[in-house]
mmCIF file of C-alpha atoms and ligand atoms in Angstrom:
data_model
loop_
_atom_site.group_PDB
_atom_site.id
_atom_site.type_symbol
_atom_site.label_atom_id
_atom_site.label_comp_id
_atom_site.label_asym_id
_atom_site.label_seq_id
_atom_site.Cartn_x
_atom_site.Cartn_y
_atom_site.Cartn_z
ATOM 1 C CA MET A 1 -15.689 7.045 -10.519
ATOM 2 C CA LYS A 2 -16.065 7.166 -6.817
ATOM 3 C CA LEU A 3 -13.214 6.136 -4.311
ATOM 4 C CA TYR A 4 -14.167 4.918 -0.653
ATOM 5 C CA ILE A 5 -11.042 5.335 1.494
ATOM 6 C CA ASP A 6 -9.690 6.558 4.904
ATOM 7 C CA PRO A 7 -6.236 8.004 3.673
ATOM 8 C CA ILE A 8 -4.571 6.545 6.864
ATOM 9 C CA THR A 9 -4.674 2.984 5.799
ATOM 10 C CA VAL A 10 -1.915 1.127 3.707
ATOM 11 C CA ASN A 11 -4.133 -0.147 0.798
ATOM 12 C CA CYS A 12 -6.120 3.565 0.699
ATOM 13 C CA ARG A 13 -2.644 5.179 0.280
ATOM 14 C CA LYS A 14 -1.938 2.701 -2.387
ATOM 15 C CA VAL A 15 -4.819 3.670 -4.516
ATOM 16 C CA VAL A 16 -4.795 7.385 -3.793
ATOM 17 C CA ALA A 17 -1.056 7.679 -4.860
ATOM 18 C CA GLY A 18 -1.598 5.034 -7.606
ATOM 19 C CA LEU A 19 -4.487 6.761 -9.114
ATOM 20 C CA ASP A 20 -2.620 10.200 -8.961
ATOM 21 C CA LEU A 21 0.380 8.642 -10.640
ATOM 22 C CA ILE A 22 -2.248 7.168 -13.360
ATOM 23 C CA GLY A 23 -3.759 10.783 -13.562
ATOM 24 C CA ALA A 24 -7.382 9.381 -12.758
ATOM 25 C CA ASP A 25 -9.864 11.882 -11.712
ATOM 26 C CA TYR A 26 -12.652 10.411 -9.026
ATOM 27 C CA GLU A 27 -14.830 11.512 -6.378
ATOM 28 C CA GLU A 28 -13.820 10.683 -2.959
ATOM 29 C CA GLU A 29 -15.986 9.314 -0.165
ATOM 30 C CA ARG A 30 -14.092 9.358 2.993
ATOM 31 C CA LEU A 31 -14.919 6.829 5.619
ATOM 32 C CA SER A 32 -13.353 6.391 9.064
ATOM 33 C CA TYR A 33 -11.486 3.231 9.704
ATOM 34 C CA PHE A 34 -11.019 3.512 13.303
ATOM 35 C CA GLY A 35 -14.600 4.514 13.543
ATOM 36 C CA GLY A 36 -15.423 1.320 11.890
ATOM 37 C CA ASP A 37 -17.483 3.080 9.175
ATOM 38 C CA HIS A 38 -16.040 -0.130 6.494
ATOM 39 C CA LYS A 39 -18.337 -2.401 8.703
ATOM 40 C CA GLN A 40 -21.650 -0.803 8.338
ATOM 41 C CA ALA A 41 -24.104 -2.116 5.733
ATOM 42 C CA ALA A 42 -23.940 1.088 3.621
ATOM 43 C CA TYR A 43 -20.216 0.047 2.680
ATOM 44 C CA THR A 44 -20.517 -3.818 3.007
ATOM 45 C CA ALA A 45 -23.066 -3.582 0.092
ATOM 46 C CA ILE A 46 -20.091 -2.213 -1.993
ATOM 47 C CA ASN A 47 -17.194 -4.312 -0.331
ATOM 48 C CA PRO A 48 -18.623 -7.489 1.281
ATOM 49 C CA ASN A 49 -15.322 -8.075 2.755
ATOM 50 C CA ALA A 50 -15.721 -4.849 4.922
ATOM 51 C CA GLU A 51 -12.231 -3.608 4.067
ATOM 52 C CA LEU A 52 -10.963 -0.523 2.507
ATOM 53 C CA PRO A 53 -10.790 0.558 -0.405
ATOM 54 C CA ALA A 54 -13.453 0.221 -2.954
ATOM 55 C CA LEU A 55 -14.089 1.767 -6.311
ATOM 56 C CA VAL A 56 -17.518 2.458 -7.834
ATOM 57 C CA ASP A 57 -17.756 3.253 -11.466
ATOM 58 C CA GLY A 58 -21.388 2.937 -12.920
ATOM 59 C CA ASP A 59 -22.634 -0.097 -12.106
ATOM 60 C CA MET A 60 -19.265 -1.598 -11.105
ATOM 61 C CA LYS A 61 -18.422 -2.215 -7.446
ATOM 62 C CA LEU A 62 -14.492 -2.785 -7.436
ATOM 63 C CA TRP A 63 -12.632 -4.060 -4.340
ATOM 64 C CA GLU A 64 -8.898 -5.146 -3.896
ATOM 65 C CA SER A 65 -6.650 -2.342 -4.273
ATOM 66 C CA ASN A 66 -4.394 -3.862 -6.825
ATOM 67 C CA ALA A 67 -7.321 -4.311 -9.141
ATOM 68 C CA ILE A 68 -8.453 -0.809 -8.735
ATOM 69 C CA LEU A 69 -5.003 0.134 -9.869
ATOM 70 C CA VAL A 70 -5.093 -2.041 -13.105
ATOM 71 C CA TYR A 71 -8.590 -0.870 -13.941
ATOM 72 C CA ALA A 72 -7.840 2.926 -13.590
ATOM 73 C CA ALA A 73 -4.760 2.469 -15.559
ATOM 74 C CA GLU A 74 -6.470 0.510 -18.489
ATOM 75 C CA LYS A 75 -9.306 3.013 -18.310
ATOM 76 C CA MET A 76 -7.074 6.064 -18.455
ATOM 77 C CA GLN A 77 -4.852 4.013 -21.060
ATOM 78 C CA ASN A 78 -1.855 5.193 -19.194
ATOM 79 C CA GLY A 79 1.178 3.364 -20.898
ATOM 80 C CA GLU A 80 3.537 4.829 -18.316
ATOM 81 C CA ALA A 81 2.229 3.830 -15.276
ATOM 82 C CA TYR A 82 0.979 0.435 -16.645
ATOM 83 C CA PRO A 83 3.008 -0.137 -19.981
ATOM 84 C CA PRO A 84 1.288 -2.063 -22.626
ATOM 85 C CA ASP A 85 3.829 -4.435 -23.240
ATOM 86 C CA PRO A 86 2.819 -7.928 -22.363
ATOM 87 C CA LYS A 87 6.241 -8.954 -20.844
ATOM 88 C CA VAL A 88 6.246 -5.675 -18.542
ATOM 89 C CA ARG A 89 2.482 -6.229 -17.710
ATOM 90 C CA ALA A 90 3.392 -9.667 -16.513
ATOM 91 C CA ASP A 91 6.178 -8.617 -14.620
ATOM 92 C CA ILE A 92 3.904 -5.685 -12.840
ATOM 93 C CA THR A 93 1.124 -8.260 -12.460
ATOM 94 C CA ARG A 94 3.639 -10.489 -10.711
ATOM 95 C CA TRP A 95 4.634 -7.560 -8.358
ATOM 96 C CA LEU A 96 0.951 -6.802 -7.682
ATOM 97 C CA LEU A 97 0.263 -10.384 -6.610
ATOM 98 C CA TRP A 98 3.543 -10.798 -4.665
ATOM 99 C CA GLU A 99 2.517 -7.628 -2.382
ATOM 100 C CA SER A 100 -1.048 -8.952 -1.787
ATOM 101 C CA SER A 101 0.044 -12.666 -1.058
ATOM 102 C CA LYS A 102 3.480 -11.988 0.477
ATOM 103 C CA TRP A 103 4.850 -8.519 1.199
ATOM 104 C CA PHE A 104 1.781 -6.982 2.950
ATOM 105 C CA GLU A 105 1.607 -9.994 5.129
ATOM 106 C CA ALA A 106 5.454 -9.504 5.810
ATOM 107 C CA CYS A 107 5.281 -5.761 6.412
ATOM 108 C CA TYR A 108 1.868 -5.862 8.327
ATOM 109 C CA VAL A 109 2.995 -7.337 11.696
ATOM 110 C CA TYR A 110 5.405 -4.349 12.134
ATOM 111 C CA LEU A 111 2.638 -1.853 11.709
ATOM 112 C CA VAL A 112 0.338 -3.501 14.227
ATOM 113 C CA GLU A 113 2.790 -3.747 16.799
ATOM 114 C CA ASN A 114 4.607 -0.776 16.669
ATOM 115 C CA VAL A 115 2.032 1.729 15.377
ATOM 116 C CA VAL A 116 -1.708 0.567 15.959
ATOM 117 C CA LYS A 117 -0.953 -1.075 19.482
ATOM 118 C CA PRO A 118 0.690 2.007 20.856
ATOM 119 C CA MET A 119 -2.121 4.267 19.458
ATOM 120 C CA LEU A 120 -4.717 1.902 21.147
ATOM 121 C CA ASP A 121 -2.409 2.043 24.370
ATOM 122 C CA ASN A 122 -1.122 -1.272 24.213
ATOM 123 C CA THR A 123 2.372 -2.127 24.011
ATOM 124 C CA PRO A 124 4.433 -3.841 21.242
ATOM 125 C CA ASP A 125 4.986 -7.491 21.906
ATOM 126 C CA LYS A 126 8.569 -8.560 21.128
ATOM 127 C CA ALA A 127 7.903 -12.153 21.011
ATOM 128 C CA ILE A 128 5.760 -11.656 18.222
ATOM 129 C CA LEU A 129 8.331 -9.440 16.238
ATOM 130 C CA ASP A 130 10.973 -11.914 16.758
ATOM 131 C CA ALA A 131 8.768 -14.934 15.734
ATOM 132 C CA HIS A 132 7.588 -12.681 12.593
ATOM 133 C CA ALA A 133 11.330 -11.631 11.650
ATOM 134 C CA PRO A 134 12.644 -14.756 9.732
ATOM 135 C CA MET A 135 9.620 -14.347 7.292
ATOM 136 C CA PHE A 136 10.194 -10.933 6.779
ATOM 137 C CA HIS A 137 13.897 -11.246 6.139
ATOM 138 C CA ALA A 138 13.071 -13.880 3.535
ATOM 139 C CA ARG A 139 10.797 -11.862 1.622
ATOM 140 C CA ALA A 140 12.712 -8.732 1.886
ATOM 141 C CA ALA A 141 15.885 -10.597 0.551
ATOM 142 C CA VAL A 142 13.673 -11.016 -2.661
ATOM 143 C CA LEU A 143 12.879 -7.487 -3.067
ATOM 144 C CA GLU A 144 16.323 -6.580 -2.528
ATOM 145 C CA ALA A 145 17.806 -8.874 -4.918
ATOM 146 C CA SER A 146 15.165 -7.642 -7.479
ATOM 147 C CA LEU A 147 16.549 -4.086 -7.026
ATOM 148 C CA VAL A 148 20.246 -4.953 -7.466
ATOM 149 C CA ASP A 149 20.459 -3.647 -10.998
ATOM 150 C CA ARG A 150 17.368 -1.233 -11.356
ATOM 151 C CA GLN A 151 16.106 2.018 -9.781
ATOM 152 C CA TRP A 152 12.301 0.926 -10.377
ATOM 153 C CA LEU A 153 10.829 -2.319 -10.108
ATOM 154 C CA SER A 154 9.644 -2.626 -13.691
ATOM 155 C CA ALA A 155 9.914 -0.722 -17.082
ATOM 156 C CA GLY A 156 12.699 1.615 -16.021
ATOM 157 C CA HIS A 157 10.407 4.099 -14.529
ATOM 158 C CA PRO A 158 7.599 4.416 -11.911
ATOM 159 C CA THR A 159 4.769 2.186 -12.392
ATOM 160 C CA ILE A 160 1.780 0.892 -10.272
ATOM 161 C CA ALA A 161 4.070 -1.942 -9.291
ATOM 162 C CA ASP A 162 6.250 0.647 -7.262
ATOM 163 C CA ILE A 163 3.371 1.920 -5.572
ATOM 164 C CA ALA A 164 1.907 -1.079 -4.400
ATOM 165 C CA ILE A 165 4.845 -2.743 -3.234
ATOM 166 C CA ALA A 166 5.926 0.676 -1.317
ATOM 167 C CA SER A 167 2.293 0.985 0.231
ATOM 168 C CA PRO A 168 2.945 -1.885 3.133
ATOM 169 C CA MET A 169 6.014 -0.061 4.182
ATOM 170 C CA HIS A 170 4.577 3.685 3.735
ATOM 171 C CA LEU A 171 5.480 4.259 7.505
ATOM 172 C CA HIS A 172 8.496 2.116 7.488
ATOM 173 C CA GLY A 173 10.296 4.364 10.071
ATOM 174 C CA VAL A 174 7.635 4.464 12.913
ATOM 175 C CA GLN A 175 6.731 0.875 11.740
ATOM 176 C CA LYS A 176 10.305 0.081 12.927
ATOM 177 C CA LEU A 177 10.836 -2.075 9.779
ATOM 178 C CA PRO A 178 14.119 -3.882 9.836
ATOM 179 C CA LEU A 179 15.644 -2.506 6.536
ATOM 180 C CA VAL A 180 18.900 -1.431 7.753
ATOM 181 C CA ASP A 181 20.687 -4.474 5.959
ATOM 182 C CA TYR A 182 18.596 -3.767 2.493
ATOM 183 C CA PRO A 183 20.507 -0.569 0.674
ATOM 184 C CA ASN A 184 18.739 -1.513 -2.420
ATOM 185 C CA ILE A 185 15.444 -1.429 -0.882
ATOM 186 C CA LEU A 186 16.292 1.887 1.013
ATOM 187 C CA GLY A 187 17.551 3.531 -2.064
ATOM 188 C CA TRP A 188 14.289 2.570 -3.897
ATOM 189 C CA ILE A 189 11.657 3.742 -1.132
ATOM 190 C CA ALA A 190 13.653 6.935 -1.051
ATOM 191 C CA ARG A 191 13.071 7.434 -4.655
ATOM 192 C CA VAL A 192 9.322 6.370 -4.276
ATOM 193 C CA GLU A 193 8.940 8.971 -1.376
ATOM 194 C CA ALA A 194 10.391 11.651 -3.771
ATOM 195 C CA LEU A 195 7.468 11.082 -6.084
ATOM 196 C CA PRO A 196 4.790 13.908 -6.086
ATOM 197 C CA CYS A 197 2.015 11.279 -5.785
ATOM 198 C CA TRP A 198 3.493 9.910 -2.701
ATOM 199 C CA GLN A 199 3.869 12.930 -1.074
ATOM 200 C CA LYS A 200 0.516 13.997 -1.794
ATOM 201 C CA SER A 201 -1.078 10.900 -0.331
ATOM 202 C CA ASP A 202 1.103 11.385 3.137
ATOM 203 C CA PRO A 203 -1.313 9.719 5.611
ATOM 204 C CA VAL A 204 0.305 11.596 8.558
ATOM 205 C CA PRO A 205 -1.750 14.942 8.344
ATOM 206 C CA HIS A 206 -5.007 12.944 8.302
ATOM 207 C CA ILE A 207 -3.996 10.924 11.579
ATOM 208 C CA PRO A 208 -5.238 12.566 14.788
ATOM 209 C CA PRO A 209 -2.328 14.453 16.496
ATOM 210 C CA GLU A 210 -3.330 12.715 20.137
ATOM 211 C CA LEU A 211 -2.691 9.207 18.248
ATOM 212 C CA LEU A 212 0.454 10.402 16.532
ATOM 213 C CA ALA A 213 1.725 11.350 19.566
ATOM 214 C CA LYS A 214 1.570 7.947 21.096
ATOM 215 C CA VAL A 215 3.941 6.400 18.450
ATOM 216 C CA GLY A 216 7.614 6.359 19.036
HETATM 217 N N1 LIG B 1 -6.453 -7.258 -0.330
HETATM 218 C C1 LIG B 1 -7.237 -5.925 0.051
HETATM 219 C C2 LIG B 1 -6.786 -5.801 1.603
HETATM 220 C C3 LIG B 1 -7.645 -4.519 2.082
HETATM 221 C C4 LIG B 1 -7.585 -4.388 3.553
HETATM 222 O O1 LIG B 1 -7.127 -5.238 4.333
HETATM 223 N N2 LIG B 1 -7.819 -3.049 4.044
HETATM 224 C C5 LIG B 1 -7.894 -2.922 5.384
HETATM 225 C C6 LIG B 1 -7.182 -1.269 5.441
HETATM 226 S S1 LIG B 1 -5.709 -1.300 4.737
HETATM 227 C C7 LIG B 1 -8.928 -2.882 6.209
HETATM 228 O O2 LIG B 1 -9.812 -2.230 5.554
HETATM 229 N N3 LIG B 1 -9.015 -3.939 6.955
HETATM 230 C C8 LIG B 1 -10.168 -4.188 7.882
HETATM 231 C C9 LIG B 1 -10.264 -4.063 9.104
HETATM 232 O O3 LIG B 1 -9.046 -4.065 9.759
HETATM 233 O O4 LIG B 1 -11.246 -3.895 9.940
HETATM 234 C C10 LIG B 1 -6.937 -4.732 -0.659
HETATM 235 O O5 LIG B 1 -5.855 -5.027 -1.301
HETATM 236 O O6 LIG B 1 -7.818 -4.138 -1.047
#
Protein backbone atom coordinates (compact mmCIF):
# COMPACT_ATOMS: atom_id res chain seq x y z
CA MET A 1 0.00 0.00 0.00
CA LYS A 2 1.18 3.53 -0.72
CA LEU A 3 -0.03 6.40 1.46
CA TYR A 4 0.06 9.97 0.17
CA ILE A 5 0.37 12.41 3.05
CA ASP A 6 1.70 15.61 4.49
CA PRO A 7 2.10 14.68 8.17
CA ILE A 8 1.24 18.20 9.38
CA THR A 9 -2.43 18.00 8.33
CA VAL A 10 -5.38 16.83 10.43
CA ASN A 11 -6.54 14.01 8.19
CA CYS A 12 -3.02 12.80 7.43
CA ARG A 13 -2.25 12.62 11.15
CA LYS A 14 -5.43 10.54 11.43
CA VAL A 15 -4.35 7.92 8.90
CA VAL A 16 -0.72 7.83 10.07
CA ALA A 17 -1.79 7.21 13.69
CA GLY A 18 -4.66 4.92 12.64
CA LEU A 19 -2.56 2.70 10.38
CA ASP A 20 -0.01 2.40 13.18
CA LEU A 21 -2.76 1.38 15.64
CA ILE A 22 -3.98 -1.14 13.07
CA GLY A 23 -0.48 -2.44 12.37
CA ALA A 24 -0.68 -1.86 8.62
CA ASP A 25 2.57 -1.52 6.67
CA TYR A 26 2.75 0.96 3.84
CA GLU A 27 5.09 2.97 1.71
CA GLU A 28 4.88 6.71 2.28
CA GLU A 29 4.73 9.32 -0.48
CA ARG A 30 5.17 12.72 1.12
CA LEU A 31 3.58 15.80 -0.44
CA SER A 32 3.77 19.43 0.64
CA TYR A 33 0.38 20.83 1.68
CA PHE A 34 1.66 24.41 1.93
CA GLY A 35 3.54 23.87 -1.37
CA GLY A 36 0.25 22.87 -3.07
CA ASP A 37 1.44 19.44 -4.22
CA HIS A 38 -2.07 18.07 -3.62
CA LYS A 39 -3.39 20.36 -6.38
CA GLN A 40 -1.01 19.05 -9.04
CA ALA A 41 -2.28 16.73 -11.78
CA ALA A 42 -0.08 13.84 -10.64
CA TYR A 43 -1.99 13.77 -7.34
CA THR A 44 -5.49 14.75 -8.51
CA ALA A 45 -5.32 11.69 -10.78
CA ILE A 46 -5.40 9.77 -7.47
CA ASN A 47 -7.70 12.04 -5.46
CA PRO A 48 -9.80 14.30 -7.72
CA ASN A 49 -10.87 16.29 -4.64
CA ALA A 50 -7.31 17.65 -4.39
CA GLU A 51 -7.23 16.78 -0.68
CA LEU A 52 -4.85 14.74 1.43
CA PRO A 53 -4.60 11.88 2.29
CA ALA A 54 -5.05 9.10 -0.27
CA LEU A 55 -4.13 5.43 -0.33
CA VAL A 56 -3.23 3.33 -3.36
CA ASP A 57 -3.37 -0.44 -3.06
CA GLY A 58 -2.86 -2.22 -6.37
CA ASP A 59 -5.47 -0.86 -8.76
CA MET A 60 -7.51 0.81 -5.98
CA LYS A 61 -7.21 4.53 -5.35
CA LEU A 62 -8.89 5.30 -2.03
CA TRP A 63 -9.61 8.76 -0.64
CA GLU A 64 -11.51 9.86 2.49
CA SER A 65 -9.40 9.29 5.58
CA ASN A 66 -12.06 7.33 7.48
CA ALA A 67 -12.55 4.96 4.53
CA ILE A 68 -8.77 4.41 4.57
CA LEU A 69 -8.93 3.47 8.27
CA VAL A 70 -11.77 0.99 7.73
CA TYR A 71 -10.11 -0.55 4.68
CA ALA A 72 -6.75 -0.99 6.42
CA ALA A 73 -8.38 -2.49 9.54
CA GLU A 74 -10.41 -4.95 7.45
CA LYS A 75 -7.44 -5.84 5.26
CA MET A 76 -5.29 -6.53 8.34
CA GLN A 77 -8.25 -8.22 10.07
CA ASN A 78 -7.44 -6.20 13.18
CA GLY A 79 -10.26 -7.09 15.56
CA GLU A 80 -8.94 -4.77 18.29
CA ALA A 81 -8.77 -1.51 16.34
CA TYR A 82 -12.02 -2.37 14.50
CA PRO A 83 -13.86 -5.15 16.38
CA PRO A 84 -15.99 -7.49 14.22
CA ASP A 85 -19.10 -7.35 16.47
CA PRO A 86 -21.82 -5.68 14.31
CA LYS A 87 -22.99 -3.41 17.15
CA VAL A 88 -19.46 -2.22 17.87
CA ARG A 89 -18.86 -1.67 14.14
CA ALA A 90 -22.09 0.32 13.91
CA ASP A 91 -20.99 2.43 16.86
CA ILE A 92 -17.57 3.04 15.30
CA THR A 93 -19.17 3.85 11.93
CA ARG A 94 -21.39 6.37 13.70
CA TRP A 95 -18.32 8.13 15.16
CA LEU A 96 -16.47 8.11 11.81
CA LEU A 97 -19.49 9.71 10.10
CA TRP A 98 -20.00 12.19 12.94
CA GLU A 99 -16.35 13.20 12.69
CA SER A 100 -16.48 13.95 8.98
CA SER A 101 -19.93 15.58 9.03
CA LYS A 102 -19.89 17.45 12.37
CA TRP A 103 -16.74 17.36 14.51
CA PHE A 104 -14.14 18.28 11.85
CA GLU A 105 -16.23 21.34 10.96
CA ALA A 106 -16.62 22.26 14.64
CA CYS A 107 -12.85 22.20 15.30
CA TYR A 108 -11.50 23.40 11.95
CA VAL A 109 -12.34 27.10 12.37
CA TYR A 110 -10.11 27.25 15.49
CA LEU A 111 -7.27 25.66 13.51
CA VAL A 112 -7.64 28.18 10.70
CA GLU A 113 -8.01 31.26 12.92
CA ASN A 114 -5.50 30.41 15.65
CA VAL A 115 -2.89 28.36 13.80
CA VAL A 116 -3.01 28.73 10.01
CA LYS A 117 -3.71 32.49 9.88
CA PRO A 118 -0.85 33.41 12.25
CA MET A 119 1.47 31.15 10.23
CA LEU A 120 0.51 33.17 7.14
CA ASP A 121 1.01 36.46 9.04
CA ASN A 122 -2.71 37.13 9.38
CA THR A 123 -4.58 37.95 12.59
CA PRO A 124 -7.21 35.60 14.05
CA ASP A 125 -10.69 37.06 13.58
CA LYS A 126 -12.45 37.12 16.98
CA ALA A 127 -15.82 37.81 15.33
CA ILE A 128 -15.54 34.60 13.29
CA LEU A 129 -14.60 32.59 16.40
CA ASP A 130 -17.42 34.12 18.47
CA ALA A 131 -20.00 33.38 15.76
CA HIS A 132 -18.75 29.81 15.49
CA ALA A 133 -18.60 29.06 19.24
CA PRO A 134 -22.27 27.98 19.75
CA MET A 135 -21.91 25.30 17.09
CA PHE A 136 -18.67 24.06 18.63
CA HIS A 137 -20.21 23.87 22.09
CA ALA A 138 -23.36 22.08 20.89
CA ARG A 139 -21.21 19.38 19.30
CA ALA A 140 -18.65 19.23 22.12
CA ALA A 141 -21.57 18.62 24.52
CA VAL A 142 -22.51 15.51 22.50
CA LEU A 143 -18.98 14.15 22.78
CA GLU A 144 -18.73 15.09 26.47
CA ALA A 145 -21.95 13.23 27.32
CA SER A 146 -20.88 10.18 25.33
CA LEU A 147 -17.69 9.91 27.38
CA VAL A 148 -19.39 10.19 30.79
CA ASP A 149 -19.20 6.48 31.58
CA ARG A 150 -16.24 5.36 29.48
CA GLN A 151 -12.51 5.71 28.93
CA TRP A 152 -12.68 5.17 25.16
CA LEU A 153 -15.40 5.90 22.63
CA SER A 154 -16.20 2.31 21.70
CA ALA A 155 -15.40 -1.26 22.75
CA GLY A 156 -13.66 -0.32 26.03
CA HIS A 157 -10.26 0.12 24.39
CA PRO A 158 -8.68 2.34 21.71
CA THR A 159 -10.19 1.88 18.25
CA ILE A 160 -10.15 3.79 14.97
CA ALA A 161 -13.08 5.82 16.37
CA ASP A 162 -10.82 7.42 18.99
CA ILE A 163 -8.17 8.23 16.39
CA ALA A 164 -10.75 9.75 14.02
CA ILE A 165 -12.41 11.93 16.67
CA ALA A 166 -9.08 13.05 18.18
CA SER A 167 -7.63 14.18 14.84
CA PRO A 168 -9.56 17.46 14.29
CA MET A 169 -8.44 18.50 17.79
CA HIS A 170 -4.87 17.24 17.44
CA LEU A 171 -3.35 20.67 18.16
CA HIS A 172 -6.07 21.64 20.66
CA GLY A 173 -3.71 23.74 22.80
CA VAL A 174 -2.49 26.06 20.03
CA GLN A 175 -5.83 25.72 18.26
CA LYS A 176 -7.25 27.23 21.47
CA LEU A 177 -10.22 24.88 21.44
CA PRO A 178 -12.52 26.01 24.29
CA LEU A 179 -12.43 22.70 26.17
CA VAL A 180 -12.22 23.98 29.74
CA ASP A 181 -15.79 22.98 30.59
CA TYR A 182 -15.44 19.46 29.18
CA PRO A 183 -13.62 17.26 31.74
CA ASN A 184 -14.57 14.01 30.03
CA ILE A 185 -13.17 15.19 26.68
CA LEU A 186 -10.01 16.46 28.37
CA GLY A 187 -9.49 13.13 30.19
CA TRP A 188 -10.10 11.14 27.02
CA ILE A 189 -7.82 13.24 24.78
CA ALA A 190 -5.05 12.88 27.39
CA ARG A 191 -5.46 9.10 27.10
CA VAL A 192 -5.29 9.32 23.28
CA GLU A 193 -2.19 11.51 23.59
CA ALA A 194 -0.49 8.79 25.65
CA LEU A 195 -0.94 6.19 22.87
CA PRO A 196 2.33 5.32 21.08
CA CYS A 197 0.62 5.66 17.67
CA TRP A 198 -0.45 9.20 18.57
CA GLN A 199 2.96 10.21 19.85
CA LYS A 200 4.74 8.80 16.79
CA SER A 201 2.46 10.79 14.48
CA ASP A 202 3.14 14.14 16.20
CA PRO A 203 3.03 16.74 13.40
CA VAL A 204 5.11 19.35 15.26
CA PRO A 205 8.55 18.02 14.17
CA HIS A 206 7.36 18.35 10.55
CA ILE A 207 6.30 22.00 10.83
CA PRO A 208 9.04 24.43 9.75
CA PRO A 209 10.35 26.15 12.94
CA GLU A 210 9.85 29.62 11.42
CA LEU A 211 6.12 28.86 10.99
CA LEU A 212 5.82 27.28 14.43
CA ALA A 213 7.34 30.40 16.01
CA LYS A 214 4.42 32.49 14.70
CA VAL A 215 1.80 30.48 16.63
CA GLY A 216 1.12 31.59 20.20
N1 LIG B 1 -13.12 14.31 4.22
C1 LIG B 1 -11.75 14.30 3.75
C2 LIG B 1 -11.13 15.66 4.05
C3 LIG B 1 -9.72 15.76 3.52
C4 LIG B 1 -9.17 17.16 3.72
O1 LIG B 1 -9.92 18.15 3.87
N2 LIG B 1 -7.85 17.25 3.70
C5 LIG B 1 -7.21 18.54 3.86
C6 LIG B 1 -5.98 18.38 4.74
S1 LIG B 1 -6.48 17.89 6.38
C7 LIG B 1 -6.81 19.04 2.49
O2 LIG B 1 -5.98 18.43 1.85
N3 LIG B 1 -7.42 20.17 2.05
C8 LIG B 1 -7.14 20.72 0.75
C9 LIG B 1 -6.82 22.18 0.79
O3 LIG B 1 -6.90 22.81 1.87
O4 LIG B 1 -6.41 22.71 -0.26
C10 LIG B 1 -10.97 13.18 4.43
O5 LIG B 1 -11.32 12.84 5.57
O6 LIG B 1 -10.02 12.64 3.84
